[in-house]
Amino acid sequence: MTDQMVHEQKIIDQFTRWAKPFAELPIHAEEDAMAMTLSACAVADDMAVLDVACGPGIVACALAERAGRVTGIDLTPAMIEQARARAEALALDTIDWQVGNATALPFADASFDRVVTRYSFHHMPDPAAALAEMKRVCRPDGRIVVIDATPSAETQAAYDRMEIVRDPSHTSALTLDQLLALGEDVGLTEATVTGYRLDALLQTLADEADMAALTALFEADIAGGEDRIGVGARQSPEGIRFHFPVSIVMWRP
Ligand SMILES: C[S@@+](CC[C@H](N)C(=O)[O-])C[C@H]1O[C@@H](n2cnc3c(N)ncnc32)[C@H](O)[C@@H]1O
């Protein structure tokens, strides 16, 4: 097995276990964040849209309410099962689901008006390869939208350490500058940036087995008072709360 295959198996293992909880977690469909995502995507009812690493289809289904045709592709079959169930429950019949890899998209050049991915680049050993593929399948007058956590340069290493405890398929969350540089490297233009802070409760986001280590990490961060992980961790009556610092970057191909 190559290193890439080993990593992809980690992703499939993680998101097979987490497919259902991820699909049901309210923060992943949070209204204000979704409104900003939809605004960046700016889809119309005659457009073909691709959601790369679509997971349980939360963004794809929201896009399908507005687009002509949506395709969702993901590496993890259990996620595609969740996506199919979601579309069926919402009576959406304009979405095609596929199991496949973002770094080798099984679509013709220039076949989509919008190519979107959310919360996926931080799982990829080579996000540039995925972004290049997203550019290839996007029409010249289309838009490419990447949504992901972007820690500051000062907090990136601590943020990655925290995420790897929570999720062994985490590689690295790019800073906004690194993400913009990736866009330039693959030849994308006219970057526009927005973003949001996604507030979360720690105990809803990790396996029981990882909770002690994670809690210790967050408690040390809170006690230090310097926000070294860069997520505004704090105690609350329900448990430890923090936010994901999320950027939305839209480019022209
Ligand atoms: C955190 S989930 C995000 C799901 C969805 N995009 C969302 O925002 O609700 C990350 C997803 O990326 C998928 N993924 C990771 N690497 C991938 C790759 N190389 N190709 C396709 N999917 C990938 C995983 O299977 C998982 O479903």
XYZ file of C-alpha atoms and ligand atoms in Angstrom:
280
model
C 0.000 0.000 0.000
C 1.279 3.507 -0.840
C 1.189 6.304 1.793
C -1.737 7.822 -0.102
C -3.715 4.562 0.055
C -2.995 4.227 3.793
C -4.252 7.772 4.372
C -7.364 7.261 2.258
C -8.197 4.158 4.292
C -7.907 6.287 7.473
C -10.424 8.740 5.963
C -12.805 5.932 5.030
C -12.522 4.368 8.524
C -13.077 7.700 10.286
C -16.039 8.752 8.152
C -17.647 5.339 8.145
C -17.787 5.533 11.958
C -18.819 9.202 11.857
C -21.187 9.183 8.855
C -24.411 9.154 10.868
C -23.368 11.442 13.773
C -21.807 13.888 11.277
C -24.992 13.918 9.183
C -27.099 14.622 12.276
C -24.945 17.278 13.954
C -26.919 20.580 13.806
C -23.798 22.782 13.406
C -23.174 21.267 9.965
C -26.433 22.742 8.720
C -26.179 25.939 10.792
C -28.314 28.598 9.083
C -26.024 31.651 8.959
C -23.032 29.591 7.827
C -25.123 27.902 5.134
C -26.477 31.276 3.971
C -22.901 32.539 3.494
C -21.953 29.336 1.667
C -24.921 29.609 -0.684
C -24.219 33.269 -1.299
C -20.601 32.489 -2.326
C -21.807 29.693 -4.622
C -24.438 31.936 -6.276
C -26.164 29.089 -8.100
C -29.056 29.509 -10.543
C -31.666 27.023 -11.715
C -29.948 26.360 -15.061
C -26.595 25.427 -13.515
C -24.743 22.141 -13.080
C -23.038 22.022 -9.678
C -20.442 19.631 -8.245
C -19.957 19.125 -4.484
C -16.542 17.495 -3.992
C -16.077 15.379 -0.811
C -19.785 15.960 -0.244
C -20.023 13.776 2.867
C -23.673 13.292 3.872
C -24.816 15.771 1.226
C -25.755 18.702 3.470
C -24.327 21.339 1.111
C -25.275 19.395 -2.036
C -28.921 19.186 -0.928
C -29.015 22.910 -0.065
C -27.548 23.679 -3.504
C -30.048 21.352 -5.191
C -32.916 23.550 -3.918
C -31.528 26.269 -6.222
C -29.529 24.584 -9.022
C -30.545 22.677 -12.134
C -28.524 19.545 -11.445
C -26.140 18.656 -8.598
C -23.522 15.918 -8.365
C -22.043 14.864 -5.036
C -18.875 12.768 -4.885
C -17.114 11.358 -1.808
C -14.460 8.772 -0.987
C -16.487 7.154 1.823
C -19.369 4.893 0.747
C -21.089 5.290 4.161
C -21.204 9.053 3.607
C -22.776 8.593 0.164
C -25.416 6.345 1.776
C -26.233 9.151 4.226
C -26.375 11.621 1.332
C -28.806 9.452 -0.632
C -31.031 9.111 2.452
C -30.980 12.884 3.015
C -31.935 13.642 -0.609
C -34.696 11.059 -0.486
C -36.100 12.479 2.766
C -36.091 15.949 1.170
C -37.666 14.574 -2.047
C -34.778 15.978 -4.108
C -34.453 14.077 -7.374
C -31.948 16.309 -9.202
C -28.820 14.984 -7.456
C -26.443 12.248 -8.610
C -24.235 10.620 -5.961
C -20.928 8.885 -6.646
C -18.176 7.265 -4.625
C -14.875 8.669 -5.919
C -11.685 10.577 -5.235
C -11.328 14.372 -5.320
C -7.826 14.014 -6.734
C -9.052 12.125 -9.836
C -12.552 13.413 -10.583
C -14.382 11.128 -13.059
C -15.828 14.065 -15.039
C -15.042 15.742 -18.356
C -13.202 19.081 -18.501
C -15.422 22.165 -18.071
C -18.546 20.202 -17.185
C -19.821 22.203 -14.150
C -20.824 25.837 -13.562
C -19.997 25.640 -9.854
C -17.489 23.362 -8.118
C -17.629 23.454 -4.332
C -15.984 21.667 -1.422
C -16.568 22.149 2.317
C -14.466 20.966 5.289
C -12.452 18.533 3.149
C -9.027 20.021 2.343
C -7.776 19.482 5.927
C -8.114 15.713 5.378
C -6.050 15.668 2.197
C -2.306 15.051 1.945
C -2.338 16.959 -1.390
C -5.163 19.529 -1.492
C -3.489 21.201 -4.505
C -4.236 18.073 -6.565
C -7.919 18.318 -5.622
C -8.037 22.049 -6.369
C -6.442 21.466 -9.786
C -9.105 18.853 -10.521
C -11.842 21.262 -9.384
C -10.446 23.850 -11.817
C -10.289 21.326 -14.661
C -13.967 20.340 -14.381
C -15.197 23.949 -13.939
C -16.415 25.955 -16.940
C -14.287 29.021 -17.772
C -17.089 31.380 -16.626
C -17.829 29.321 -13.499
C -16.895 29.593 -9.848
C -14.855 27.431 -7.521
C -15.648 27.650 -3.810
C -13.571 26.152 -0.984
C -14.820 26.327 2.588
C -12.555 25.140 5.389
C -11.093 25.947 8.789
C -8.160 28.343 8.373
C -6.200 28.823 11.614
C -3.743 31.709 11.900
C -0.053 30.997 11.165
C 0.676 31.364 14.914
C -1.936 28.772 15.977
C -1.750 26.348 13.028
C 0.562 23.766 14.656
C -1.451 23.658 17.915
C -4.703 23.557 15.951
C -3.462 20.601 13.865
C -2.278 18.748 17.004
C -5.734 19.168 18.550
C -7.508 18.006 15.375
C -5.303 14.922 14.972
C -6.295 13.749 18.483
C -9.948 14.165 17.494
C -9.563 12.741 14.003
C -6.545 10.724 12.786
C -7.465 11.497 9.153
C -6.682 15.205 9.712
C -3.575 16.302 7.787
C -3.270 20.074 8.174
C -5.692 22.975 8.125
C -4.231 25.569 5.764
C -3.949 29.179 6.843
C -5.922 31.572 4.652
C -2.668 32.743 3.018
C -1.702 29.131 2.241
C -5.146 28.468 0.748
C -4.955 31.606 -1.397
C -1.444 30.615 -2.520
C -2.751 27.165 -3.490
C -5.366 28.876 -5.675
C -2.676 30.983 -7.359
C -0.465 27.915 -7.863
C -3.189 26.095 -9.802
C -4.023 29.234 -11.819
C -7.246 30.396 -10.151
C -8.029 34.118 -10.256
C -10.127 36.850 -8.629
C -10.204 35.375 -5.111
C -12.978 36.682 -2.873
C -12.911 35.811 0.829
C -15.635 35.698 3.445
C -16.001 33.433 6.457
C -17.573 32.602 9.776
C -16.861 31.216 13.228
C -18.656 27.946 13.789
C -19.447 27.528 17.488
C -19.257 23.933 18.758
C -19.522 21.843 21.911
C -16.427 19.645 22.304
C -18.249 16.559 23.602
C -20.359 16.313 20.404
C -17.310 16.157 18.168
C -15.162 13.216 19.225
C -15.227 9.547 20.067
C -15.561 8.710 23.771
C -12.084 7.103 23.664
C -10.422 10.400 22.651
C -12.365 12.614 25.026
C -9.992 12.462 28.024
C -6.966 13.491 25.941
C -8.927 16.204 24.163
C -10.420 17.597 27.351
C -6.939 17.771 28.922
C -5.660 19.632 25.864
C -8.508 22.157 25.888
C -8.369 22.616 29.695
C -4.641 23.399 29.466
C -5.378 25.914 26.701
C -8.114 27.592 28.750
C -5.903 27.673 31.879
C -3.027 29.195 29.868
C -5.303 32.093 28.909
C -3.511 32.671 25.580
C -5.808 30.876 23.138
C -2.864 28.939 21.696
C -5.151 26.597 19.716
C -6.857 29.690 18.274
C -10.412 28.467 18.751
C -11.552 30.620 21.688
C -11.938 27.574 23.969
C -13.990 28.249 27.105
C -15.898 26.441 29.840
C -19.685 26.640 29.646
C -22.494 25.007 31.669
C -22.807 22.303 28.954
C -19.061 21.613 28.745
C -16.144 23.045 26.754
C -17.170 25.242 23.841
C -14.939 26.572 21.058
C -15.217 27.806 17.486
C -13.831 26.660 14.151
C -12.337 29.627 12.267
C -13.821 29.030 8.805
C -12.994 30.827 5.547
C -14.977 30.731 2.343
C -12.834 31.395 -0.721
C -14.405 31.867 -4.130
C -12.292 31.988 -7.295
C -12.757 32.194 -11.047
C -11.094 29.260 -12.845
C -15.571 16.642 7.381
S -16.356 15.743 6.111
C -17.178 17.051 5.219
C -18.372 16.569 4.443
C -19.130 17.638 3.658
N -18.296 18.260 2.648
C -19.720 18.684 4.563
O -19.179 19.770 4.639
O -20.752 18.408 5.200
C -15.012 15.381 5.043
C -15.387 14.481 3.890
O -14.308 14.504 2.959
C -14.258 13.228 2.349
N -12.955 13.120 1.691
C -11.731 13.257 2.241
N -10.770 13.110 1.307
C -11.402 12.871 0.132
C -10.958 12.647 -1.195
N -9.649 12.624 -1.507
N -11.889 12.461 -2.154
C -13.203 12.474 -1.867
N -13.685 12.671 -0.617
C -12.800 12.877 0.375
C -14.514 12.267 3.501
O -14.904 10.995 3.066
C -15.621 13.012 4.253
O -16.898 12.626 3.832
